[in-house]
Amino acid sequence: MAARPHLVLDGVLLAADAVGADRAHLYVGRDHRVAVAALRRAVAERRGELGRRVSVVEAPAGYVSGEETAAVRYLNEGGARPSSTPPRPFQRGVGGRATLVQNVESLAAAALIARFGDGWYRSAGRDQTRGSALVTVSGPVAHPGVQEIELGTTVGEVATTAGLAGPARAVLLGGYFGAWATIEEAWQLPLDPARMRAMSLAFGCGIVAFLPADVCGVDATARVVSSMAAASAGQCGPCVFGLGAIAAATGRLARGAAQPDDLQRLARWVSQLPGRGACRHPDGAAGFVRSALRVFAQEFSLHQHHRRCSHVQLLRRAA
Ligand code: SF4
């Protein structure tokens, strides 16, 4: 959005033509100042040729503001909180009309396909999955940031391109709605949504976050869950209390202050929470913690029974 706003706008116009839309809203997080300014400029530059009303809407900060029903509610009445479904936006959305909600990466890809043809797009990709995707790489790497990969590129190749600078023990794939995998199982894993799904992993928003070998997995998990609990829209009991309890128990385990049955309860709660909120926010958090309990099983057990693990000691010494 910041660097190629006209490409995104091209995709918006293609999608609007495809569904016969006479209005388009570019819903952008208000913290993304550069992107908001670039899109406003692009819309103004093409004002005469858009063929419909196109507006740039600054979305409130917050993780769930980007959820599609939250976006529709914000445009309708303000307050970017998810709504129960059905109806999904494609059934009844902005102004009560059927609404297509589409992400920026897909819109930009559609604009490129329209320009260069589907054969061009299909020339990228490995095995059965064609095309390319953006992934965001972080952790102990020399070149953190966004990489464009052909689908099917392995996690190991992404690590090498980013210049993995030190030993990593695990990698978070797909973002906070995704899952941890050990570095061994992930290294040869193709970043391909279909194949990842078959392994109970998620491509999600393309996050590839490496966890350094000397960082405690329980602590890293607790930080993520705490921010997911804070990001809850606060309107569904199971999300507010269930996710809050999961975050509190994970935090106690990480701090070495576990109650006697925290680990046991955590395992039970992550299987009970999914499907009980208006949106999938708690489901994502539960899946994420479930993956942590598998990948960092030994550390969770050490934190429960001995209140710490060797990684925590390393962290404290470094601090
Ligand atoms: S499940 Fe959580 S984030 Fe989703 S609508 Fe309910 S309270 Fe908000």
Short mmCIF file of C-alpha atoms and ligand atoms in Angstrom, two decimals:
data_model
loop_
_atom_site.label_atom_id
_atom_site.label_comp_id
_atom_site.label_asym_id
_atom_site.label_seq_id
_atom_site.Cartn_x
_atom_site.Cartn_y
_atom_site.Cartn_z
CA MET A 1 0.00 0.00 0.00
CA ALA A 2 2.79 2.40 0.83
CA ALA A 3 5.07 1.63 -2.11
CA ARG A 4 2.64 0.64 -4.90
CA PRO A 5 -0.72 2.20 -4.04
CA HIS A 6 -1.85 2.26 -7.68
CA LEU A 7 -1.35 -1.50 -7.94
CA VAL A 8 -3.69 -1.97 -4.99
CA LEU A 9 -6.14 0.48 -6.50
CA ASP A 10 -6.02 -1.43 -9.82
CA GLY A 11 -6.97 -4.59 -7.91
CA VAL A 12 -9.79 -2.79 -6.09
CA LEU A 13 -11.24 -1.59 -9.40
CA LEU A 14 -10.99 -5.08 -10.93
CA ALA A 15 -12.77 -6.62 -7.93
CA ALA A 16 -15.40 -3.87 -7.97
CA ASP A 17 -16.05 -4.48 -11.68
CA ALA A 18 -16.29 -8.23 -11.08
CA VAL A 19 -19.02 -7.90 -8.45
CA GLY A 20 -20.68 -4.77 -9.88
CA ALA A 21 -19.84 -2.58 -6.90
CA ASP A 22 -20.53 1.15 -7.06
CA ARG A 23 -18.60 1.86 -3.84
CA ALA A 24 -15.21 0.75 -2.56
CA HIS A 25 -13.66 1.38 0.85
CA LEU A 26 -9.93 1.10 1.46
CA TYR A 27 -9.87 0.16 5.15
CA VAL A 28 -6.37 0.85 6.48
CA GLY A 29 -5.04 0.78 10.04
CA ARG A 30 -4.64 4.41 11.12
CA ASP A 31 -1.18 3.67 12.50
CA HIS A 32 0.02 3.02 8.95
CA ARG A 33 0.47 6.70 8.21
CA VAL A 34 2.60 6.26 5.08
CA ALA A 35 0.15 3.78 3.53
CA VAL A 36 -2.85 5.96 4.34
CA ALA A 37 -1.18 9.00 2.76
CA ALA A 38 -0.08 7.04 -0.32
CA LEU A 39 -3.57 5.63 -0.91
CA ARG A 40 -5.22 9.03 -0.46
CA ARG A 41 -2.79 10.47 -3.00
CA ALA A 42 -3.43 7.62 -5.46
CA VAL A 43 -7.22 7.99 -5.19
CA ALA A 44 -6.95 11.75 -5.75
CA GLU A 45 -4.68 11.28 -8.78
CA ARG A 46 -7.24 9.01 -10.47
CA ARG A 47 -10.39 10.71 -9.27
CA GLY A 48 -11.82 11.09 -12.81
CA GLU A 49 -11.32 7.48 -13.91
CA LEU A 50 -12.44 5.41 -10.92
CA GLY A 51 -16.04 5.05 -12.10
CA ARG A 52 -17.35 4.72 -8.54
CA ARG A 53 -16.88 6.28 -5.12
CA VAL A 54 -13.64 5.11 -3.56
CA SER A 55 -12.85 6.22 -0.01
CA VAL A 56 -9.91 5.68 2.31
CA VAL A 57 -11.10 4.78 5.81
CA GLU A 58 -8.68 4.89 8.74
CA ALA A 59 -9.34 1.86 10.91
CA PRO A 60 -8.84 2.02 14.66
CA ALA A 61 -5.71 0.36 16.04
CA GLY A 62 -6.24 -3.11 17.47
CA TYR A 63 -5.86 -6.66 16.34
CA VAL A 64 -9.54 -7.51 15.90
CA SER A 65 -10.28 -4.28 13.99
CA GLY A 66 -9.08 -6.09 10.89
CA GLU A 67 -11.59 -8.92 11.22
CA GLU A 68 -14.06 -8.66 8.32
CA THR A 69 -17.24 -8.25 10.35
CA ALA A 70 -15.45 -5.66 12.53
CA ALA A 71 -14.55 -3.72 9.38
CA VAL A 72 -18.16 -3.83 8.17
CA ARG A 73 -19.50 -2.74 11.55
CA TYR A 74 -17.03 0.16 11.68
CA LEU A 75 -18.18 1.38 8.26
CA ASN A 76 -21.84 1.01 9.21
CA GLU A 77 -21.99 2.42 12.69
CA GLY A 78 -18.49 2.93 14.13
CA GLY A 79 -16.94 0.61 16.71
CA ALA A 80 -14.65 -1.94 15.05
CA ARG A 81 -15.87 -5.00 16.94
CA PRO A 82 -16.67 -8.34 15.28
CA SER A 83 -20.31 -9.38 14.91
CA SER A 84 -21.83 -12.84 15.15
CA THR A 85 -22.16 -14.68 11.86
CA PRO A 86 -24.26 -15.38 9.83
CA PRO A 87 -24.77 -13.09 8.08
CA ARG A 88 -21.25 -12.89 6.71
CA PRO A 89 -20.43 -9.67 4.83
CA PHE A 90 -20.97 -11.34 1.45
CA GLN A 91 -24.55 -11.93 2.57
CA ARG A 92 -25.23 -8.59 4.28
CA GLY A 93 -22.47 -6.08 4.76
CA VAL A 94 -21.90 -2.34 4.34
CA GLY A 95 -25.22 -0.48 4.23
CA GLY A 96 -26.99 -3.87 4.34
CA ARG A 97 -25.68 -4.75 0.88
CA ALA A 98 -23.69 -7.84 -0.07
CA THR A 99 -20.05 -6.84 0.43
CA LEU A 100 -16.84 -8.38 -0.85
CA VAL A 101 -14.02 -8.09 1.70
CA GLN A 102 -10.62 -8.72 0.20
CA ASN A 103 -7.05 -8.41 1.48
CA VAL A 104 -4.51 -6.10 -0.08
CA GLU A 105 -2.05 -8.79 -1.13
CA SER A 106 -4.71 -10.62 -3.18
CA LEU A 107 -5.88 -7.37 -4.78
CA ALA A 108 -2.34 -6.46 -5.81
CA ALA A 109 -1.79 -9.99 -7.17
CA ALA A 110 -5.05 -9.76 -9.15
CA ALA A 111 -3.86 -6.50 -10.71
CA LEU A 112 -0.58 -8.12 -11.75
CA ILE A 113 -2.37 -11.17 -13.19
CA ALA A 114 -4.65 -8.86 -15.20
CA ARG A 115 -1.56 -7.12 -16.54
CA PHE A 116 0.72 -10.09 -17.26
CA GLY A 117 -1.68 -13.05 -17.58
CA ASP A 118 -2.38 -16.14 -15.52
CA GLY A 119 0.43 -18.07 -17.26
CA TRP A 120 2.89 -15.54 -15.87
CA TYR A 121 1.49 -15.98 -12.35
CA ARG A 122 1.46 -19.78 -12.66
CA SER A 123 5.11 -19.81 -13.72
CA ALA A 124 5.97 -19.20 -10.05
CA GLY A 125 5.40 -21.87 -7.43
CA ARG A 126 6.52 -25.40 -6.84
CA ASP A 127 4.74 -28.71 -7.19
CA GLN A 128 0.97 -28.33 -7.36
CA THR A 129 0.68 -24.91 -5.71
CA ARG A 130 1.25 -22.04 -8.08
CA GLY A 131 1.93 -18.38 -7.47
CA SER A 132 3.84 -16.27 -5.00
CA ALA A 133 3.23 -14.80 -1.57
CA LEU A 134 4.69 -12.25 0.82
CA VAL A 135 6.18 -13.52 4.06
CA THR A 136 7.41 -11.41 6.97
CA VAL A 137 10.58 -12.73 8.57
CA SER A 138 11.78 -11.84 12.05
CA GLY A 139 14.03 -13.20 14.80
CA PRO A 140 17.81 -13.62 14.80
CA VAL A 141 18.23 -12.82 11.10
CA ALA A 142 20.49 -10.34 9.33
CA HIS A 143 17.70 -9.13 7.03
CA PRO A 144 14.35 -9.03 8.82
CA GLY A 145 11.33 -7.85 6.86
CA VAL A 146 9.21 -8.87 3.91
CA GLN A 147 10.31 -11.42 1.32
CA GLU A 148 8.36 -12.37 -1.76
CA ILE A 149 8.59 -16.14 -2.20
CA GLU A 150 7.22 -18.61 -4.69
CA LEU A 151 4.75 -20.86 -2.93
CA GLY A 152 6.44 -24.06 -1.84
CA THR A 153 9.71 -22.35 -0.83
CA THR A 154 10.91 -24.06 2.34
CA VAL A 155 11.31 -22.42 5.73
CA GLY A 156 15.02 -23.27 5.53
CA GLU A 157 15.37 -21.35 2.26
CA VAL A 158 13.59 -18.34 3.77
CA ALA A 159 15.96 -18.52 6.75
CA THR A 160 18.99 -18.64 4.47
CA THR A 161 17.82 -15.69 2.37
CA ALA A 162 17.14 -13.68 5.53
CA GLY A 163 20.57 -14.62 6.89
CA LEU A 164 19.67 -16.60 9.99
CA ALA A 165 22.43 -15.38 12.24
CA GLY A 166 22.32 -17.76 15.17
CA PRO A 167 20.84 -21.07 16.19
CA ALA A 168 17.06 -21.09 16.30
CA ARG A 169 15.05 -23.67 18.18
CA ALA A 170 11.56 -23.05 16.87
CA VAL A 171 9.66 -20.96 14.40
CA LEU A 172 6.26 -19.35 14.62
CA LEU A 173 4.42 -19.83 11.35
CA GLY A 174 1.30 -17.92 10.31
CA GLY A 175 1.33 -15.29 13.04
CA TYR A 176 -0.56 -15.19 16.31
CA PHE A 177 -3.33 -17.28 14.75
CA GLY A 178 -0.70 -19.76 13.60
CA ALA A 179 1.43 -22.32 15.37
CA TRP A 180 4.92 -23.03 16.64
CA ALA A 181 6.98 -25.74 14.94
CA THR A 182 10.40 -27.01 15.97
CA ILE A 183 13.19 -25.81 13.73
CA GLU A 184 13.93 -29.42 12.76
CA GLU A 185 10.41 -30.17 11.54
CA ALA A 186 10.05 -26.77 9.88
CA TRP A 187 13.35 -26.58 7.99
CA GLN A 188 12.25 -28.64 4.98
CA LEU A 189 8.60 -27.58 5.28
CA PRO A 190 7.25 -25.98 2.10
CA LEU A 191 5.45 -22.70 2.71
CA ASP A 192 2.36 -23.85 0.87
CA PRO A 193 -1.06 -23.26 2.46
CA ALA A 194 -2.51 -26.65 1.42
CA ARG A 195 0.43 -28.71 2.62
CA MET A 196 0.71 -26.75 5.84
CA ARG A 197 -2.99 -27.25 6.56
CA ALA A 198 -2.52 -31.00 6.16
CA MET A 199 0.09 -30.80 8.94
CA SER A 200 -2.16 -28.72 11.24
CA LEU A 201 -0.04 -25.65 10.53
CA ALA A 202 -1.20 -22.43 8.92
CA PHE A 203 0.29 -20.12 6.31
CA GLY A 204 -1.96 -17.42 7.77
CA CYS A 205 -0.63 -13.92 7.28
CA GLY A 206 2.78 -15.22 6.19
CA ILE A 207 4.67 -14.66 9.43
CA VAL A 208 7.91 -16.64 9.78
CA ALA A 209 9.32 -15.70 13.21
CA PHE A 210 12.41 -17.59 14.37
CA LEU A 211 12.89 -18.13 18.11
CA PRO A 212 16.57 -17.97 19.16
CA ALA A 213 17.96 -21.09 20.83
CA ASP A 214 18.52 -19.33 24.15
CA VAL A 215 15.02 -17.88 24.55
CA CYS A 216 12.43 -19.64 26.66
CA GLY A 217 9.48 -20.93 24.62
CA VAL A 218 7.12 -20.59 27.59
CA ASP A 219 8.07 -16.95 28.03
CA ALA A 220 7.73 -16.22 24.29
CA THR A 221 4.32 -17.91 24.28
CA ALA A 222 3.16 -16.00 27.36
CA ARG A 223 4.00 -12.66 25.74
CA VAL A 224 1.96 -13.48 22.64
CA VAL A 225 -1.03 -14.82 24.57
CA SER A 226 -1.02 -11.81 26.83
CA SER A 227 -1.26 -9.46 23.85
CA MET A 228 -3.97 -11.64 22.27
CA ALA A 229 -6.00 -11.47 25.48
CA ALA A 230 -5.54 -7.69 25.57
CA ALA A 231 -6.71 -7.50 21.93
CA SER A 232 -10.05 -9.19 22.65
CA ALA A 233 -12.95 -6.95 21.72
CA GLY A 234 -14.33 -7.69 25.18
CA GLN A 235 -17.86 -8.58 24.17
CA CYS A 236 -18.03 -12.41 24.47
CA GLY A 237 -17.71 -14.08 27.88
CA PRO A 238 -15.73 -17.15 26.73
CA CYS A 239 -13.23 -14.90 24.97
CA VAL A 240 -12.85 -12.38 27.80
CA PHE A 241 -12.72 -14.92 30.65
CA GLY A 242 -11.42 -18.01 28.83
CA LEU A 243 -8.66 -16.25 26.96
CA GLY A 244 -7.91 -14.15 30.04
CA ALA A 245 -7.51 -17.31 32.14
CA ILE A 246 -5.26 -18.92 29.51
CA ALA A 247 -3.09 -15.79 29.40
CA ALA A 248 -2.91 -15.62 33.20
CA ALA A 249 -1.94 -19.30 33.59
CA THR A 250 0.68 -19.05 30.81
CA GLY A 251 2.05 -15.91 32.45
CA ARG A 252 2.29 -17.60 35.86
CA LEU A 253 4.09 -20.57 34.30
CA ALA A 254 6.51 -18.25 32.51
CA ARG A 255 7.25 -16.24 35.68
CA GLY A 256 7.87 -19.34 37.79
CA ALA A 257 4.71 -18.73 39.80
CA ALA A 258 2.58 -21.64 38.56
CA GLN A 259 -0.36 -22.85 40.60
CA PRO A 260 -0.35 -26.64 41.16
CA ASP A 261 -2.58 -27.58 38.22
CA ASP A 262 -1.92 -24.68 35.76
CA LEU A 263 -0.45 -26.89 33.06
CA GLN A 264 -3.26 -29.41 33.30
CA ARG A 265 -5.90 -26.69 33.16
CA LEU A 266 -4.18 -25.00 30.24
CA ALA A 267 -4.36 -28.22 28.21
CA ARG A 268 -8.07 -28.54 29.05
CA TRP A 269 -8.96 -24.90 28.35
CA VAL A 270 -7.34 -24.79 24.90
CA SER A 271 -9.54 -27.69 23.81
CA GLN A 272 -12.71 -26.11 25.30
CA LEU A 273 -12.34 -22.54 24.00
CA PRO A 274 -12.59 -22.89 20.18
CA GLY A 275 -15.94 -22.01 18.61
CA ARG A 276 -17.26 -20.13 21.63
CA GLY A 277 -16.76 -16.50 20.59
CA ALA A 278 -18.48 -14.38 17.97
CA CYS A 279 -15.30 -14.38 15.92
CA ARG A 280 -12.34 -16.72 15.64
CA HIS A 281 -10.00 -14.68 17.82
CA PRO A 282 -10.14 -17.11 20.78
CA ASP A 283 -9.87 -20.10 18.42
CA GLY A 284 -6.64 -18.68 17.04
CA ALA A 285 -5.23 -18.11 20.52
CA ALA A 286 -6.19 -21.62 21.63
CA GLY A 287 -4.56 -23.21 18.57
CA PHE A 288 -1.43 -21.17 19.15
CA VAL A 289 -1.14 -22.27 22.81
CA ARG A 290 -1.90 -25.89 21.85
CA SER A 291 1.09 -25.80 19.48
CA ALA A 292 3.25 -24.30 22.25
CA LEU A 293 2.28 -27.10 24.64
CA ARG A 294 3.48 -29.60 22.03
CA VAL A 295 6.67 -27.87 20.84
CA PHE A 296 7.81 -26.68 24.29
CA ALA A 297 6.38 -29.63 26.26
CA GLN A 298 9.55 -30.19 28.22
CA GLU A 299 9.90 -26.53 29.20
CA PHE A 300 6.25 -26.23 30.23
CA SER A 301 6.74 -29.27 32.44
CA LEU A 302 9.91 -27.77 33.98
CA HIS A 303 8.11 -24.48 34.62
CA GLN A 304 5.19 -26.30 36.24
CA HIS A 305 7.23 -28.62 38.45
CA HIS A 306 10.50 -26.71 38.98
CA ARG A 307 9.30 -23.15 38.31
CA ARG A 308 11.95 -22.46 35.67
CA CYS A 309 13.93 -23.92 32.77
CA SER A 310 17.49 -23.48 31.60
CA HIS A 311 16.35 -20.88 29.06
CA VAL A 312 14.88 -18.68 31.78
CA GLN A 313 18.16 -18.88 33.66
CA LEU A 314 19.98 -17.82 30.52
CA LEU A 315 17.59 -14.93 30.01
CA ARG A 316 17.93 -13.75 33.60
CA ARG A 317 21.71 -13.90 33.40
CA ALA A 318 21.66 -11.88 30.18
CA ALA A 319 19.35 -9.32 31.81
S1 SF4 B 1 -14.64 -13.66 20.37
FE1 SF4 B 1 -13.43 -12.13 21.46
S2 SF4 B 1 -12.53 -10.84 19.89
FE2 SF4 B 1 -14.18 -12.02 18.92
S3 SF4 B 1 -15.99 -10.73 19.09
FE3 SF4 B 1 -16.02 -11.99 20.91
S4 SF4 B 1 -14.90 -10.81 22.49
FE4 SF4 B 1 -14.46 -9.88 20.49
#
